[in-house]
XYZ file of C-alpha atoms in Angstrom:
497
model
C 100.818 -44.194 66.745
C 98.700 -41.143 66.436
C 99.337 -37.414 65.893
C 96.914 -34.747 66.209
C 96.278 -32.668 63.309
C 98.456 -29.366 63.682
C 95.133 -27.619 62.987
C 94.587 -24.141 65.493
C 91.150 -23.270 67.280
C 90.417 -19.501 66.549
C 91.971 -17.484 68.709
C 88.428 -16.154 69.945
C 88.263 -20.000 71.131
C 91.385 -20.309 72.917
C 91.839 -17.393 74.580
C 89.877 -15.387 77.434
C 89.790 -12.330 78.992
C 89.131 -10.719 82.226
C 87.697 -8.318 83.914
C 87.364 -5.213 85.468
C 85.887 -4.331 89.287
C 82.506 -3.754 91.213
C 82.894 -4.775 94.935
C 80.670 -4.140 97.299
C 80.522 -0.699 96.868
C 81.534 -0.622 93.122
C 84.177 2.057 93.057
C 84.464 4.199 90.189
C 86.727 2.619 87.150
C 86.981 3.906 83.711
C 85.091 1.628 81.259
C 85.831 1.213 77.746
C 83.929 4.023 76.202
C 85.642 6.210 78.484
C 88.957 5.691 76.279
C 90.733 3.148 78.295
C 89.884 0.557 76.658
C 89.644 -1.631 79.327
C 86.370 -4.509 80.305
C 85.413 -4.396 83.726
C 84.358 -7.761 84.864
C 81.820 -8.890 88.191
C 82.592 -12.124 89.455
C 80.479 -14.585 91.240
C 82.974 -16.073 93.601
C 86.457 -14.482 95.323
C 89.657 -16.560 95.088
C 89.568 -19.379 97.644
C 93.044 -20.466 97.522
C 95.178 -17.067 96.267
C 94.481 -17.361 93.035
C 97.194 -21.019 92.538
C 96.436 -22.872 89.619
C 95.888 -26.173 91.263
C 92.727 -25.075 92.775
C 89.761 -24.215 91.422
C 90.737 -20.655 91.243
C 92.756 -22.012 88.149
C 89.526 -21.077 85.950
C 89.528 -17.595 86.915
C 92.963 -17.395 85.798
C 91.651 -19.138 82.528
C 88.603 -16.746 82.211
C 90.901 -13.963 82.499
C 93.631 -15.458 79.554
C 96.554 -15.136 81.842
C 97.231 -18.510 82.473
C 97.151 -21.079 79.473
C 97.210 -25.231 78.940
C 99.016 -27.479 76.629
C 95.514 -28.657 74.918
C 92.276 -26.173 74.804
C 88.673 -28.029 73.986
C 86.693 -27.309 71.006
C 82.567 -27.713 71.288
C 82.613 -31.300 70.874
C 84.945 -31.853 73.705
C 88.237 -33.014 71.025
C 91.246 -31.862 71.849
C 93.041 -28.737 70.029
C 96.522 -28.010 69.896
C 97.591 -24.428 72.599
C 100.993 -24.495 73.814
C 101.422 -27.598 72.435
C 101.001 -27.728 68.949
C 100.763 -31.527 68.732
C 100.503 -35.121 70.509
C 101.804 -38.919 69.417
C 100.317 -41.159 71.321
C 103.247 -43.930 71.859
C 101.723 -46.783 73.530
C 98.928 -47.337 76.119
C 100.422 -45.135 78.683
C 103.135 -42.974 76.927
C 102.307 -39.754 75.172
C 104.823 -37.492 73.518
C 103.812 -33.463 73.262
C 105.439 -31.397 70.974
C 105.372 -27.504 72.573
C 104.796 -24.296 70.582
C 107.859 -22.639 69.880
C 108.443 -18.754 70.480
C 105.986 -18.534 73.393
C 107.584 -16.455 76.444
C 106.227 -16.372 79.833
C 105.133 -12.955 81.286
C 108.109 -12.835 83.451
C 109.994 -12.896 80.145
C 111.410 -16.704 80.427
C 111.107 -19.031 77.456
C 108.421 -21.738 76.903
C 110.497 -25.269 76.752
C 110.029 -28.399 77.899
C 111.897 -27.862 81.711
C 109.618 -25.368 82.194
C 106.558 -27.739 81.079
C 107.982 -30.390 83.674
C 108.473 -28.154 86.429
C 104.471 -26.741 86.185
C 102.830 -30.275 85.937
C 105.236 -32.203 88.083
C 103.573 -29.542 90.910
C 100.092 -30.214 90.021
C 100.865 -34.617 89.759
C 103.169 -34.272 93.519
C 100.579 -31.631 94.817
C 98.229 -32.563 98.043
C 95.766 -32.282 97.249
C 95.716 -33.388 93.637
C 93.898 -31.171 91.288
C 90.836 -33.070 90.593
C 91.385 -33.720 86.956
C 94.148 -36.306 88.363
C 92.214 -37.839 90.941
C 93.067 -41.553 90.359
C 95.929 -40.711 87.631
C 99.276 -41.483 88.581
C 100.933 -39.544 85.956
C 104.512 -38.069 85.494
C 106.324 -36.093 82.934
C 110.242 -35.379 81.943
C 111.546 -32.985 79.254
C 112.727 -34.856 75.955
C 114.768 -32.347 74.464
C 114.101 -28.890 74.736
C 110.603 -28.792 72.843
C 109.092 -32.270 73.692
C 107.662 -33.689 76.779
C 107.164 -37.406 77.224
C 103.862 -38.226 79.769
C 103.618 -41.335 81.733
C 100.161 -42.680 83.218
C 100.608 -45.856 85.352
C 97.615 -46.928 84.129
C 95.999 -46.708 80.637
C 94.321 -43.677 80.467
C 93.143 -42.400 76.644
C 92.020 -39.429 78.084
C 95.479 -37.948 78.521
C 95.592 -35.078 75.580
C 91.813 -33.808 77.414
C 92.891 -33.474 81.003
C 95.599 -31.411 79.453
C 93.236 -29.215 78.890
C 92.382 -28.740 82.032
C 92.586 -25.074 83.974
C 94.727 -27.112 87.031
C 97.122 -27.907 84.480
C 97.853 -24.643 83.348
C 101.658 -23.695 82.347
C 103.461 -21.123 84.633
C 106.928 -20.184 84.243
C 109.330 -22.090 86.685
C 109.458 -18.570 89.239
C 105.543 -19.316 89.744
C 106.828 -22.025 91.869
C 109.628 -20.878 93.393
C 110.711 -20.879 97.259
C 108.191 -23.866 98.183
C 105.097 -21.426 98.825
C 102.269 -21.306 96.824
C 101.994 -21.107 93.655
C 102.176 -17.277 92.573
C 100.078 -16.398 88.967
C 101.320 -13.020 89.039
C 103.171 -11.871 85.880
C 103.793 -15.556 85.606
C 101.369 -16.755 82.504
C 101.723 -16.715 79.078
C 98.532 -15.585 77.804
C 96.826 -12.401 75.917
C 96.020 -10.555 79.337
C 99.122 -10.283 82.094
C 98.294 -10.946 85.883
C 99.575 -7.788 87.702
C 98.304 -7.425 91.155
C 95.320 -9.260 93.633
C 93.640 -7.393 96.478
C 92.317 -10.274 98.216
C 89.430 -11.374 97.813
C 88.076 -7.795 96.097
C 89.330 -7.180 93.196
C 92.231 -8.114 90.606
C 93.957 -6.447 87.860
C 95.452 -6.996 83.761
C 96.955 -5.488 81.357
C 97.389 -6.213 77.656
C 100.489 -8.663 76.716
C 101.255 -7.219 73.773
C 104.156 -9.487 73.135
C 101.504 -12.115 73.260
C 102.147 -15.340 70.784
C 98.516 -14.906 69.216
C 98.770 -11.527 68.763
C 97.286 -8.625 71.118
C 94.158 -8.369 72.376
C 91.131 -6.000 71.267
C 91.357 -5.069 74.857
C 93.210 -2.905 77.167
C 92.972 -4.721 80.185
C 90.633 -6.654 82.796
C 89.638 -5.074 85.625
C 87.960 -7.976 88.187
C 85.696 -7.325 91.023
C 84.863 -10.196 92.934
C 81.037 -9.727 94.111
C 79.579 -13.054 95.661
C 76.439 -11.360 96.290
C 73.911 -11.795 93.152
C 71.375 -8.534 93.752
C 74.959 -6.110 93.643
C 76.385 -8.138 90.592
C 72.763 -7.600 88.700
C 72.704 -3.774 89.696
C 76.190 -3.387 88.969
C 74.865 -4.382 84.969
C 71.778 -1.891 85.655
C 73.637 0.821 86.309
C 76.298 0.471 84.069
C 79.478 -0.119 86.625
C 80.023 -3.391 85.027
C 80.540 -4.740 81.478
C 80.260 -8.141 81.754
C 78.213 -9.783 85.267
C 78.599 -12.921 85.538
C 75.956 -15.511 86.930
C 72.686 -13.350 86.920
C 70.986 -14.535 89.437
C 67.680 -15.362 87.753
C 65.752 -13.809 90.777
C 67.348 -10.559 89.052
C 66.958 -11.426 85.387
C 63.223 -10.281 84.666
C 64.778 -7.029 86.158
C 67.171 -6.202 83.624
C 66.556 -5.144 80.188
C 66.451 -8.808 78.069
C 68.906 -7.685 75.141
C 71.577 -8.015 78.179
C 71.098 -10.796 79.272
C 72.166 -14.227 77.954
C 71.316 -17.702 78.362
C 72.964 -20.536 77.386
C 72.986 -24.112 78.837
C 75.103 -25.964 80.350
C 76.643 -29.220 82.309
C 75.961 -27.962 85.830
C 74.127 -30.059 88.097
C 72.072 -28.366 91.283
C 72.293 -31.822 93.578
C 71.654 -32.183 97.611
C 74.324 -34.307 98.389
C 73.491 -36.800 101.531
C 75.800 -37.911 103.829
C 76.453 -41.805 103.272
C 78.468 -42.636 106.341
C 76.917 -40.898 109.481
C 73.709 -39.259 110.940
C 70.207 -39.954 109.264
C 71.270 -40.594 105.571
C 73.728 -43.400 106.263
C 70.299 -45.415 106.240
C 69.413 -46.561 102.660
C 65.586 -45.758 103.833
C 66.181 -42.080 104.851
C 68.020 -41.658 101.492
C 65.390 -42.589 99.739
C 62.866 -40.666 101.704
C 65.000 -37.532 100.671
C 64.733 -38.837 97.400
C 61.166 -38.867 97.055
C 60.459 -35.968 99.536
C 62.367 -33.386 96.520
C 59.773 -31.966 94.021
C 62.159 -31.343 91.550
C 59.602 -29.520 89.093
C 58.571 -26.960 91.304
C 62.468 -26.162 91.992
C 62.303 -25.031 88.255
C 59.218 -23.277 88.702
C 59.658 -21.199 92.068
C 63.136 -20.771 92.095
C 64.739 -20.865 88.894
C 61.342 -18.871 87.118
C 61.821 -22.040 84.637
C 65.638 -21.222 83.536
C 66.774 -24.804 83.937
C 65.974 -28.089 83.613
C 64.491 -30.579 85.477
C 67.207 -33.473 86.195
C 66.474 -36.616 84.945
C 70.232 -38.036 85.921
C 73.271 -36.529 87.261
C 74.069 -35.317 83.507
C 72.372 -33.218 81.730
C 70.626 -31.785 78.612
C 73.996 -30.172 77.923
C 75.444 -33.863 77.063
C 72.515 -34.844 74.724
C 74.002 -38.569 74.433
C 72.368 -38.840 77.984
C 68.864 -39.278 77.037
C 69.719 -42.856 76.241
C 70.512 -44.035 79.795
C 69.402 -47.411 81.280
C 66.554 -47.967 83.595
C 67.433 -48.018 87.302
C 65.668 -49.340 90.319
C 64.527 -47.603 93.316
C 65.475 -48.114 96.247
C 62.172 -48.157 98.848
C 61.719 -45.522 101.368
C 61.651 -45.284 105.066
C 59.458 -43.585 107.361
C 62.120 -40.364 108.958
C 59.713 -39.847 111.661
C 61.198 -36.872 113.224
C 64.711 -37.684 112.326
C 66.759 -34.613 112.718
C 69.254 -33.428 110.159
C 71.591 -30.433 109.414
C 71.085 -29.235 105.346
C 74.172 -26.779 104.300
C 74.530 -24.377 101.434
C 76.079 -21.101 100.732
C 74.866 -18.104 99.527
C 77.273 -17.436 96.421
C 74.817 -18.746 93.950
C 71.952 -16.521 94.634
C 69.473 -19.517 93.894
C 70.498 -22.115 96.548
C 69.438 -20.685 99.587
C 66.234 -20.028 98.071
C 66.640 -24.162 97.116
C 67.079 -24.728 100.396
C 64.129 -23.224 101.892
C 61.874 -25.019 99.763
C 63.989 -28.035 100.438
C 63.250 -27.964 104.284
C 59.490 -27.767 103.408
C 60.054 -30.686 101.464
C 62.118 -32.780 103.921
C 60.127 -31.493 107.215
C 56.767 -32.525 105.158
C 58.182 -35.869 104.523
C 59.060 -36.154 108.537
C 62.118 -34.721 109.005
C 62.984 -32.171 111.238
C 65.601 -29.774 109.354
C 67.972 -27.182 110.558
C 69.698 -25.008 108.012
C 73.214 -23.892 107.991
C 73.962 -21.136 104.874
C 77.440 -19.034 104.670
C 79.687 -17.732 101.587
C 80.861 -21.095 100.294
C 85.294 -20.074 101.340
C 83.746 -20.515 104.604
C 81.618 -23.666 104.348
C 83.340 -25.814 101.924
C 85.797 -27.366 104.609
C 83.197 -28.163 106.141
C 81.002 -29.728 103.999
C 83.986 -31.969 102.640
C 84.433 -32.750 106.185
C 81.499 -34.528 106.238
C 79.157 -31.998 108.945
C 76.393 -31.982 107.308
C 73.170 -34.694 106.805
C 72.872 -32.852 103.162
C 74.460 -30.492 101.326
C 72.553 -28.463 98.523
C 75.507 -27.910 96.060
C 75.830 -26.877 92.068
C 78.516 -28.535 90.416
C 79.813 -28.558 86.842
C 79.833 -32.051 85.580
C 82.450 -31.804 82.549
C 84.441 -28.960 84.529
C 87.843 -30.271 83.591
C 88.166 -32.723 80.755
C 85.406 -32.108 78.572
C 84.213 -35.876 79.977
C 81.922 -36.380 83.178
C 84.210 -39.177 84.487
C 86.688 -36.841 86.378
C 83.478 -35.621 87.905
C 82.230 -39.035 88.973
C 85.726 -40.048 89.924
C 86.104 -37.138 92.286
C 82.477 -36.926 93.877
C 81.782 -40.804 94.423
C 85.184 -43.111 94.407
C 86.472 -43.958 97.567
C 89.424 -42.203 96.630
C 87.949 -38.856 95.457
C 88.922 -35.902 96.577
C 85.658 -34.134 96.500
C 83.107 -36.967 98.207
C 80.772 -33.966 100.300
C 78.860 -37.569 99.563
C 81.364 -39.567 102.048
C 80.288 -42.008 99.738
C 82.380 -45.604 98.962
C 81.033 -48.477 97.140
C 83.494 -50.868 95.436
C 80.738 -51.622 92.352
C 80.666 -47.773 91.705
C 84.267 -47.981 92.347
C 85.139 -50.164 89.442
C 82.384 -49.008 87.175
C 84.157 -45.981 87.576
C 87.708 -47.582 86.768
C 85.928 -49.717 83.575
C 84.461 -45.956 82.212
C 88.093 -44.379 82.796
C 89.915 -47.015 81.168
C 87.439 -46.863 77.621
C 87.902 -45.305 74.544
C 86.290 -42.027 73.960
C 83.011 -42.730 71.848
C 80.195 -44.927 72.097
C 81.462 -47.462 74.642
C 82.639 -44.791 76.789
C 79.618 -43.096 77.183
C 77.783 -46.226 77.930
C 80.547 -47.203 80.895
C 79.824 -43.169 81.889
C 75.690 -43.777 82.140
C 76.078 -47.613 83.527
C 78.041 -45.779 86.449
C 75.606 -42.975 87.287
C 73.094 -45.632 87.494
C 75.095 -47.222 90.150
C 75.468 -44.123 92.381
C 71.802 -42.999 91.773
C 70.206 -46.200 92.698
C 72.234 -46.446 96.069
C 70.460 -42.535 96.633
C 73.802 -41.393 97.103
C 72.674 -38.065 96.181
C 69.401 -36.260 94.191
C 70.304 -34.525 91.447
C 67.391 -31.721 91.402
C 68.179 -29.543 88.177
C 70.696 -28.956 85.415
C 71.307 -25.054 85.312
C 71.817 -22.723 82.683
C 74.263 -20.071 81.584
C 72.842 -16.720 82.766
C 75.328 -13.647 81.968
C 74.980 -10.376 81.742
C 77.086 -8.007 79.025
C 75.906 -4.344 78.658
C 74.942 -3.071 75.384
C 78.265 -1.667 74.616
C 79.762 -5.124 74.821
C 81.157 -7.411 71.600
C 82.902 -10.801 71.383
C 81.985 -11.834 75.007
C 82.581 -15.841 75.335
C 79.634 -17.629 76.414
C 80.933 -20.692 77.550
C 79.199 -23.706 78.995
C 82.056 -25.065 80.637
C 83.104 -21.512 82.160
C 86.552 -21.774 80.885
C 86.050 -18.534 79.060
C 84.567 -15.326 79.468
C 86.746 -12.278 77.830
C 88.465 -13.649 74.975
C 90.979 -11.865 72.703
C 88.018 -10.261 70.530
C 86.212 -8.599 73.189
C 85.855 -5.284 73.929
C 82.968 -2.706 75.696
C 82.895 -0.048 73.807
């Protein structure tokens, strides 16, 4: 048996803050020099599914500290103790968690194991799954009052690390009450309380100052949600915002450099090919796409040379990566004027601009190429519904667990809940289940890279670029988190003035 060490991250690690408004017109808000002591926050995307837990809205909720998980994830990607202070693994599939004591819910309720039951029993019985538990069959009961017990079907040593995931974030029981969805507000336990959500415009929170690692620097978060890039880079011009995220590096050479910030991180820019129907469900056309992308001058024109060329689906970001094994190519067809449909959205200021180039690319090659480009709440049903030929898409590759599996699991089993791909290949499938089912270290790794050289020699998609970190924090700004896995933004230390 093994327990974690009862060892606690700094609380500038664990927790994060939010945010205060710009929308599209950027009302007027008071900003911290101004006395209030609050951040004001622009936001790349609006909520897509109200702001419940077991979506990806989940890491707004965790950039804002209102809603917290059992496990956080230091730099390495090792499990730390948060609401649960510690772990004993029992056997190969049993795992007992020992919660935090004295931690109270917004809504006032008390921390214990029911309450820990009642939040991840929604996310394992949800449908959809969360995507950290795509392909986990997992369930947990209370053992007492301050112990849960968790149950994989399978073995799974990755338990204590999807913990840490966002989707698994602890509400108190009345989060989940009268078979709705799942309701955030006042309902976390963290430094910052949730206390109202205008839609998709803006959001608000105040300071728990009951909170169990002590108060925050901060006043409050006051969120805008601003999807378009040129307002959320003027918004840091002009001083309506504190802290922007996303600049879209179109913008960057326009703002003054000591505000800006770069850091990078496991986000892949990929055009995603449709592997059942239409043009790309021939191996030939794949690989036409394949050679038709010029992935350096992506990283020239577009990204101004803020990212890095992909030489895999993972990046620079996961240095052990370099080391992957050769792979064979697939040879290319001739398209000869076969027509397809290329989607992306215009949240991420950079893609349609990808896209563009993209067609050049494709139509040079012999394609002929119509383009389809919306706010991604109103293409991503879409896109998972498999109507597009390709699909220009940037996706974080270590979003949940701090381990690219989950990500592989969810974009290219036959089982995954996120296949814009419509990809299914038993080989990938159980090079997928051999890299799930190994040890963290060395081995694992290797079972990680022997898998991504399975999906990219069957050209399911082309991964193009590995982004980087761009945010924006005005002058008056201190103990911003700059986090490559954008689990953190606003963190118990930071303030704006």
């Amino acid at each position: 048996m093994m327990r974690s060490p009862r060892r606690m991250l700094p609380l500038s690690a664990v927790l994060t803050v939010s945010v205060l408004a710009l929308s599209g017109c950027f009302a007027a808000s008071p900003s911290a020099d101004d006395g209030s002591g609050r951040v004001r926050v622009a936001m790349l995307q609006p909520p897509r599914s109200g702001l419940t837990p077991l979506s990806d809205d989940a890491f707004k909720l965790s950039r804002w500290s209102t809603a917290e998980t059992l496990v956080v994830l230091d730099d390495l990607g090792e499990a730390q103790p948060a609401l649960a202070t510690a772990w004993t693994r029992v056997d190969d599939t049993t795992w007992s968690i020992d919660l935090r004591p004295d931690v109270r819910f917004h809504d006032g309720t008390p921390l214990d194991a029911a309450a820990v039951v009642t939040a991840l029993t929604a996310a394992t019985t949800a449908s959809p799954k969360p995507r950290i538990l795509d392909g986990v069959d997992m369930t947990v009961e209370a053992d007492g009052t301050d112990t849960v017990t968790v149950r994989t079907a399978t073995v799974d040593p990755l338990v204590p690390q999807r913990l840490s995931s966002p989707q698994l974030a602890i509400l108190s029981p009345g989060a989940y009450a009268g078979g709705g969805p799942v309701d955030p507000v006042g309902h976390g336990t963290g430094a910052f309380v949730l206390t109202a959500v205008d839609g998709t415009s803006t959001a608000t929170l105040d300071r728990n100052d009951d909170y169990w690692g002590g108060p925050a620097k901060a006043m409050g978060i006051d969120v805008s949600f601003v999807p378009d890039g040129t307002a959320r880079a003027a918004a840091l011009r002009n001083g309506t915002a504190d802290i922007v995220e996303a600049v879209p590096v179109s913008q960057a050479a326009l703002v003054d450099p000591a505000l800006v910030h770069e850091v990078p991180m496991p986000r892949t820019n990929t055009l995603y090919l449709n592997n059942r129907t239409g043009a790309f469900a021939d191996p030939s056309m794949r690989a036409a796409a394949r050679e038709a992308v010029d992935t350096d001058r992506l990283v020239d024109q577009v990204y101004e040379n803020r990212a890095d060329v992909a030489r895999g689906l993972l990046g620079p970001a996961l240095p052990w990566t370099a080391d992957r094994p050769a792979r064979t190519t697939a040879p290319a067809g001739d398209p000869a004027g076969r027509r397809i449909t290329l989607g992306t959205f215009t949240d991420r200021a950079e893609l349609p601009e990808v896209a563009v180039l993209l067609q050049q690319e494709l139509e040079a090659r012999g394609f002929v190429v119509e383009q389809v480009v919306r706010e991604y709440q109103f293409i991503e049903a879409d896109a998972l519904a498999g109507a597009f030929d390709a699909f220009v898409l940037s996706r974080a590759t270590v979003l949940d667990s701090g381990d690219p599996v989950a990500y592989l699991y969810s974009d290219f089993a036959c089982a995954g809940s996120f296949t814009i791909a419509q990809f299914c290949d038993p080989a990938v499938d159980a090079a997928l289940f051999t890299a799930s089912a190994t040890e963290p270290g060395a081995a694992r790794r290797a079972a990680v890279l022997e898998a991504e050289r399975l999906i990219l020699e069957r050209d399911a998609v082309v991964p193009m670029l590995h982004e980087r970190v761009v945010q924006g924090e005005a002058a008056s700004v201190s103990g911003a988190a700059r986090d490559p896995r954008e689990r953190m933004l606003v963190t118990t230390e930071t303030t704006a003035g």
